[in-house]
XYZ file of N, CA and C in Angstrom:
426
model
N 6.832 -1.268 14.074
C 5.842 -0.912 14.960
C 6.333 0.412 15.687
N 5.502 1.356 15.756
C 5.785 2.466 16.514
C 5.700 2.266 17.959
N 6.671 2.556 18.683
C 6.591 2.471 20.101
C 6.101 3.823 21.017
N 6.093 4.798 20.299
C 5.743 6.074 20.947
C 4.261 6.522 20.780
N 3.534 5.669 20.133
C 2.073 5.822 19.861
C 1.235 4.800 20.463
N 0.261 5.179 21.202
C -0.781 4.209 21.800
C -1.959 4.325 20.955
N -2.399 3.205 20.726
C -3.813 3.073 19.882
C -4.831 2.260 20.846
N -6.041 2.980 20.847
C -7.093 2.425 21.599
C -8.295 2.037 20.777
N -9.018 1.109 21.033
C -10.270 0.701 20.510
C -10.068 -0.231 19.247
N -8.800 -0.791 19.116
C -8.393 -1.721 18.082
C -8.444 -3.253 18.601
N -8.181 -3.484 19.677
C -7.890 -4.830 20.147
C -9.048 -5.547 20.852
N -9.799 -4.900 21.790
C -10.821 -5.446 22.518
C -12.181 -4.912 22.013
N -13.031 -5.988 21.544
C -14.362 -5.584 21.391
C -15.198 -5.402 22.678
N -15.149 -6.423 23.574
C -15.797 -6.154 24.812
C -15.063 -7.178 25.908
N -15.286 -7.030 27.076
C -14.930 -7.897 28.134
C -16.068 -7.942 29.086
N -16.246 -9.264 29.437
C -17.421 -9.555 30.173
C -16.829 -10.165 31.667
N -17.444 -9.551 32.703
C -17.274 -10.029 34.070
C -18.582 -10.776 34.393
N -18.632 -11.895 35.054
C -19.758 -12.575 35.579
C -19.630 -12.383 37.205
N -20.500 -11.869 37.715
C -20.312 -11.475 39.239
C -21.359 -12.173 40.078
N -20.956 -12.223 41.427
C -21.992 -12.763 42.391
C -23.127 -11.855 42.576
N -22.824 -10.629 42.849
C -23.953 -9.698 43.243
C -23.829 -8.648 42.301
N -24.712 -8.642 41.242
C -24.940 -7.800 40.227
C -25.242 -6.263 40.810
N -26.101 -6.282 41.804
C -26.428 -4.898 42.251
C -25.224 -4.234 42.892
N -24.472 -4.916 43.775
C -23.294 -4.292 44.350
C -22.204 -3.909 43.220
N -22.168 -4.734 42.205
C -21.163 -4.502 41.063
C -21.659 -3.301 40.336
N -23.051 -3.153 39.970
C -23.468 -1.960 39.403
C -23.315 -0.714 40.177
N -23.511 -0.642 41.481
C -23.337 0.470 42.301
C -21.846 0.747 42.193
N -20.814 -0.038 42.480
C -19.625 0.157 42.450
C -19.110 0.793 40.973
N -19.478 0.058 39.969
C -19.048 0.657 38.609
C -19.584 1.901 38.294
N -21.012 2.138 38.531
C -21.553 3.338 38.305
C -20.726 4.599 38.788
N -20.371 4.310 40.172
C -19.547 5.348 40.891
C -18.195 5.580 40.338
N -17.302 4.654 40.059
C -16.020 4.701 39.506
C -16.037 5.118 38.079
N -16.856 4.676 37.215
C -16.925 5.104 35.890
C -17.503 6.562 35.602
N -18.349 7.055 36.635
C -18.762 8.470 36.473
C -17.696 9.366 36.590
N -16.659 8.956 37.354
C -15.460 9.849 37.410
C -14.791 9.957 36.043
N -14.922 8.827 35.137
C -14.207 8.797 33.899
C -15.130 9.265 32.890
N -16.392 9.881 33.118
C -17.456 10.214 32.323
C -17.886 9.147 31.216
N -17.991 8.002 31.933
C -18.440 6.774 31.140
C -19.752 6.217 31.661
N -20.732 6.500 30.884
C -22.187 5.994 31.438
C -22.241 4.440 31.585
N -22.960 4.137 32.607
C -23.545 2.689 32.434
C -24.962 2.734 31.911
N -25.015 1.786 30.971
C -26.201 1.651 30.263
C -26.816 0.181 30.153
N -27.979 0.026 29.610
C -28.257 -1.360 29.397
C -28.548 -2.208 30.478
N -29.256 -1.925 31.625
C -29.208 -2.605 32.751
C -30.433 -3.529 32.740
N -30.703 -4.126 31.893
C -31.902 -5.249 31.812
C -31.218 -6.543 31.627
N -32.026 -7.479 32.017
C -31.885 -8.859 31.712
C -30.560 -9.492 32.408
N -30.330 -8.841 33.639
C -29.221 -9.415 34.402
C -27.914 -9.005 34.102
N -27.674 -7.859 33.404
C -26.470 -7.377 33.020
C -26.525 -5.903 32.834
N -25.269 -5.210 32.787
C -25.240 -3.729 32.462
C -24.011 -3.593 31.561
N -24.114 -2.442 30.891
C -22.951 -2.273 29.938
C -22.306 -0.762 30.280
N -20.990 -0.791 29.866
C -20.324 0.440 30.132
C -19.234 0.449 29.024
N -19.526 1.085 27.899
C -18.608 1.017 26.780
C -18.306 -0.469 26.424
N -16.990 -0.872 26.366
C -16.649 -2.309 26.237
C -16.838 -3.191 27.229
N -17.161 -2.666 28.310
C -17.419 -3.611 29.648
C -18.790 -4.111 29.822
N -18.893 -5.450 29.923
C -20.232 -6.156 30.169
C -20.139 -6.853 31.552
N -21.059 -6.392 32.361
C -20.955 -7.017 33.856
C -22.249 -7.776 33.903
N -22.271 -9.115 34.219
C -23.555 -9.837 34.276
C -23.513 -10.755 35.560
N -24.869 -11.142 35.723
C -24.965 -12.138 36.890
C -24.751 -13.562 36.149
N -24.534 -14.577 36.847
C -24.362 -15.928 36.429
C -25.619 -16.239 35.678
N -26.816 -15.969 36.113
C -27.957 -16.490 35.453
C -28.479 -15.622 34.246
N -27.726 -14.654 33.853
C -28.024 -13.711 32.665
C -27.839 -14.621 31.506
N -28.725 -14.133 30.381
C -28.482 -14.917 29.096
C -27.004 -14.696 28.538
N -26.278 -13.689 28.893
C -25.030 -13.348 28.389
C -23.991 -14.063 29.032
N -24.288 -14.919 30.069
C -23.334 -15.826 30.819
C -23.500 -17.280 30.663
N -22.629 -18.070 31.015
C -22.789 -19.460 30.947
C -22.976 -20.101 32.359
N -23.537 -19.310 33.304
C -23.748 -19.790 34.685
C -22.711 -19.991 35.617
N -21.453 -19.387 35.012
C -20.316 -19.553 35.929
C -19.566 -18.281 36.037
N -19.258 -17.958 37.358
C -18.457 -16.670 37.553
C -17.220 -16.816 36.916
N -16.780 -15.386 36.470
C -15.429 -15.456 35.873
C -14.387 -15.309 37.032
N -13.172 -15.601 36.653
C -12.196 -15.638 37.619
C -11.649 -14.131 37.977
N -10.662 -14.008 38.608
C -10.138 -12.689 39.000
C -9.344 -12.211 37.806
N -9.788 -10.966 37.467
C -9.140 -10.286 36.314
C -8.506 -8.866 36.661
N -7.736 -8.545 35.800
C -7.080 -7.155 35.982
C -7.503 -6.356 34.963
N -8.411 -5.153 35.280
C -8.842 -4.251 34.086
C -8.113 -2.936 34.561
N -7.620 -2.286 33.301
C -7.070 -1.030 33.570
C -7.765 0.007 32.849
N -8.384 1.068 33.411
C -9.011 2.323 32.843
C -8.036 3.457 32.647
N -8.400 4.218 31.570
C -7.526 5.411 31.323
C -8.067 6.584 32.036
N -7.207 7.268 32.530
C -7.621 8.542 33.198
C -6.949 9.849 32.423
N -7.609 10.959 32.393
C -7.135 12.140 31.649
C -5.981 12.848 32.611
N -5.974 12.651 33.800
C -4.916 13.376 34.568
C -4.723 12.590 35.841
N -3.817 13.187 36.747
C -3.601 12.378 37.990
C -4.757 12.714 38.980
N -5.416 13.861 38.836
C -6.593 14.100 39.646
C -7.632 13.053 39.475
N -7.997 12.582 38.247
C -9.005 11.663 37.924
C -8.578 10.322 38.646
N -7.297 10.037 38.593
C -6.840 8.795 39.261
C -7.193 8.824 40.707
N -6.953 10.075 41.318
C -7.228 10.211 42.760
C -8.662 10.049 43.113
N -9.529 10.795 42.118
C -10.956 10.841 42.403
C -11.539 9.374 42.064
N -11.068 8.670 41.157
C -11.449 7.190 40.813
C -11.163 6.320 42.008
N -10.080 6.446 42.659
C -9.636 5.701 43.799
C -10.622 5.947 44.990
N -10.783 7.257 45.288
C -11.704 7.699 46.421
C -13.023 7.049 46.200
N -13.681 7.302 45.042
C -14.899 6.808 44.679
C -15.144 5.359 44.802
N -14.046 4.423 44.434
C -13.983 3.156 44.619
C -14.084 2.659 45.938
N -13.281 3.374 46.735
C -13.219 3.049 48.390
C -14.547 3.395 48.899
N -15.174 4.465 48.489
C -16.414 4.788 49.068
C -17.607 3.844 48.669
N -17.412 3.007 47.625
C -18.383 2.121 47.251
C -18.152 0.701 47.527
N -17.183 0.511 48.474
C -16.918 -0.794 48.950
C -15.713 -1.454 48.244
N -15.071 -0.744 47.446
C -13.847 -1.311 46.900
C -12.737 -1.368 47.840
N -11.737 -2.391 47.656
C -10.723 -2.372 48.669
C -9.458 -2.064 48.032
N -8.733 -1.242 48.895
C -7.278 -0.842 48.286
C -6.375 -1.891 47.943
N -5.939 -1.762 46.660
C -4.811 -2.669 46.191
C -3.640 -1.942 45.595
N -3.571 -0.698 46.113
C -2.434 0.195 45.772
C -2.807 1.531 45.659
N -2.476 2.467 46.496
C -3.021 3.869 46.478
C -2.383 4.600 45.286
N -3.069 5.780 44.936
C -2.601 6.432 43.770
C -1.058 6.956 43.882
N -0.382 6.778 42.907
C 1.207 7.102 42.947
C 1.751 6.793 41.861
N 3.003 7.154 41.609
C 3.966 6.770 40.558
C 4.310 5.330 40.619
N 4.317 4.610 39.502
C 4.601 3.293 39.381
C 5.908 3.276 38.497
N 6.799 2.060 38.855
C 8.023 1.979 38.028
C 8.019 1.517 36.645
N 6.674 1.251 36.062
C 6.632 0.702 34.753
C 7.235 1.603 33.646
N 7.116 2.931 33.843
C 7.711 3.867 32.900
C 7.631 5.209 33.455
N 8.468 6.246 33.150
C 8.380 7.462 33.759
C 6.881 8.131 33.453
N 6.256 8.710 34.545
C 5.111 9.369 34.490
C 3.871 8.533 34.572
N 4.156 7.094 34.797
C 3.023 6.081 35.028
C 2.328 6.332 36.426
N 1.142 6.904 36.435
C 0.590 7.323 37.696
C -0.843 6.544 37.673
N -0.817 5.722 38.783
C -2.009 4.738 38.906
C -2.420 4.486 40.297
N -3.638 3.832 40.294
C -4.186 3.228 41.682
C -4.888 1.925 41.296
N -4.899 1.230 42.283
C -5.576 -0.134 42.103
C -6.489 -0.494 43.329
N -7.718 -1.065 42.961
C -8.563 -1.344 43.914
C -9.163 -2.623 43.540
N -9.712 -3.282 44.567
C -10.364 -4.642 44.318
C -11.861 -4.417 44.195
N -12.629 -4.796 43.199
C -14.074 -4.562 43.111
C -14.738 -5.555 43.992
N -16.122 -5.607 43.965
C -16.878 -6.476 45.042
C -16.457 -8.006 44.671
N -15.991 -8.367 43.482
C -15.685 -9.626 43.258
C -14.112 -10.069 43.296
N -13.358 -9.010 43.638
C -12.001 -9.333 43.931
C -11.180 -9.000 42.602
N -11.812 -8.486 41.484
C -11.169 -8.114 40.410
C -10.062 -7.000 40.786
N -9.051 -6.906 40.153
C -7.948 -5.945 40.410
C -8.254 -4.833 39.384
N -8.762 -3.760 39.739
C -9.261 -2.604 38.972
C -8.240 -1.607 39.076
N -7.519 -1.092 37.923
C -6.516 -0.178 37.840
C -7.061 1.130 37.095
N -6.735 2.191 37.461
C -6.850 3.490 36.827
C -5.612 4.135 36.600
N -5.255 4.430 35.236
C -3.941 5.012 35.099
C -3.885 6.208 34.189
N -2.996 7.028 34.554
C -2.648 8.201 33.734
C -1.183 7.924 33.252
N -1.011 7.896 31.942
C 0.175 7.557 31.360
C 1.104 8.835 31.127
N 0.676 9.940 31.332
C 1.399 11.106 31.132
C 0.794 12.038 30.146
N 1.184 13.248 29.761
C 0.580 13.941 28.772
C 0.734 13.389 27.516
N -0.403 13.533 26.683
C -0.424 12.886 25.339
C -1.594 13.639 24.759
N -1.422 13.687 23.299
C -2.512 14.296 22.435
C -3.299 13.100 21.902
N -4.571 13.014 22.005
C -5.493 12.145 21.317
C -5.847 12.576 20.088
N -5.877 11.670 19.015
C -6.411 12.005 17.790
C -8.056 12.146 17.833
N -8.496 11.520 18.790
C -10.032 11.685 18.894
C -10.430 11.283 20.315
N -11.578 11.937 20.847
C -12.051 11.651 22.243
C -12.385 10.175 22.284
N -13.005 9.672 21.306
C -13.361 8.124 21.368
C -13.630 7.676 19.852
N -13.633 6.472 19.830
C -14.046 5.771 18.483
C -15.398 5.492 18.319
N -16.139 5.876 17.331
C -17.644 5.506 17.033
C -17.703 4.719 15.813
N -18.581 3.731 15.983
C -18.806 2.863 14.817
C -20.254 2.932 14.454
N -20.565 3.355 13.178
C -21.964 3.442 12.735
C -22.200 2.209 12.004
N -23.488 1.687 12.243
C -23.968 0.633 11.437
C -24.994 1.039 10.522
């Protein structure tokens, strides 16, 4: 297995968070994901989508009536400035600080920030250092 190459888009099809206050979560995620140029779409029937992320209310047809527990989600940033902007947007929309932007000891160049979303999920945004992407995103045509 190659250890100097990161692959994205192969492991997770989607992640769902079932939240207490869908409107508060949508406001929060619209703000922070706009910093990453990720649109929020599909805001009908008690849920919204943003790429692989599904956020729904407990009474949505996509949920089982039970809130999900506390999760850690990490979003990719294109540079340190994006990490800083994401963190600022999160705090401006009611996110709570869980670790300000800065270098982390995980590996050299790992620059990240952590916030708690309205439901207490640990949301990270990380810049792993300079890298060349093979494509800006993966598309699947049906």
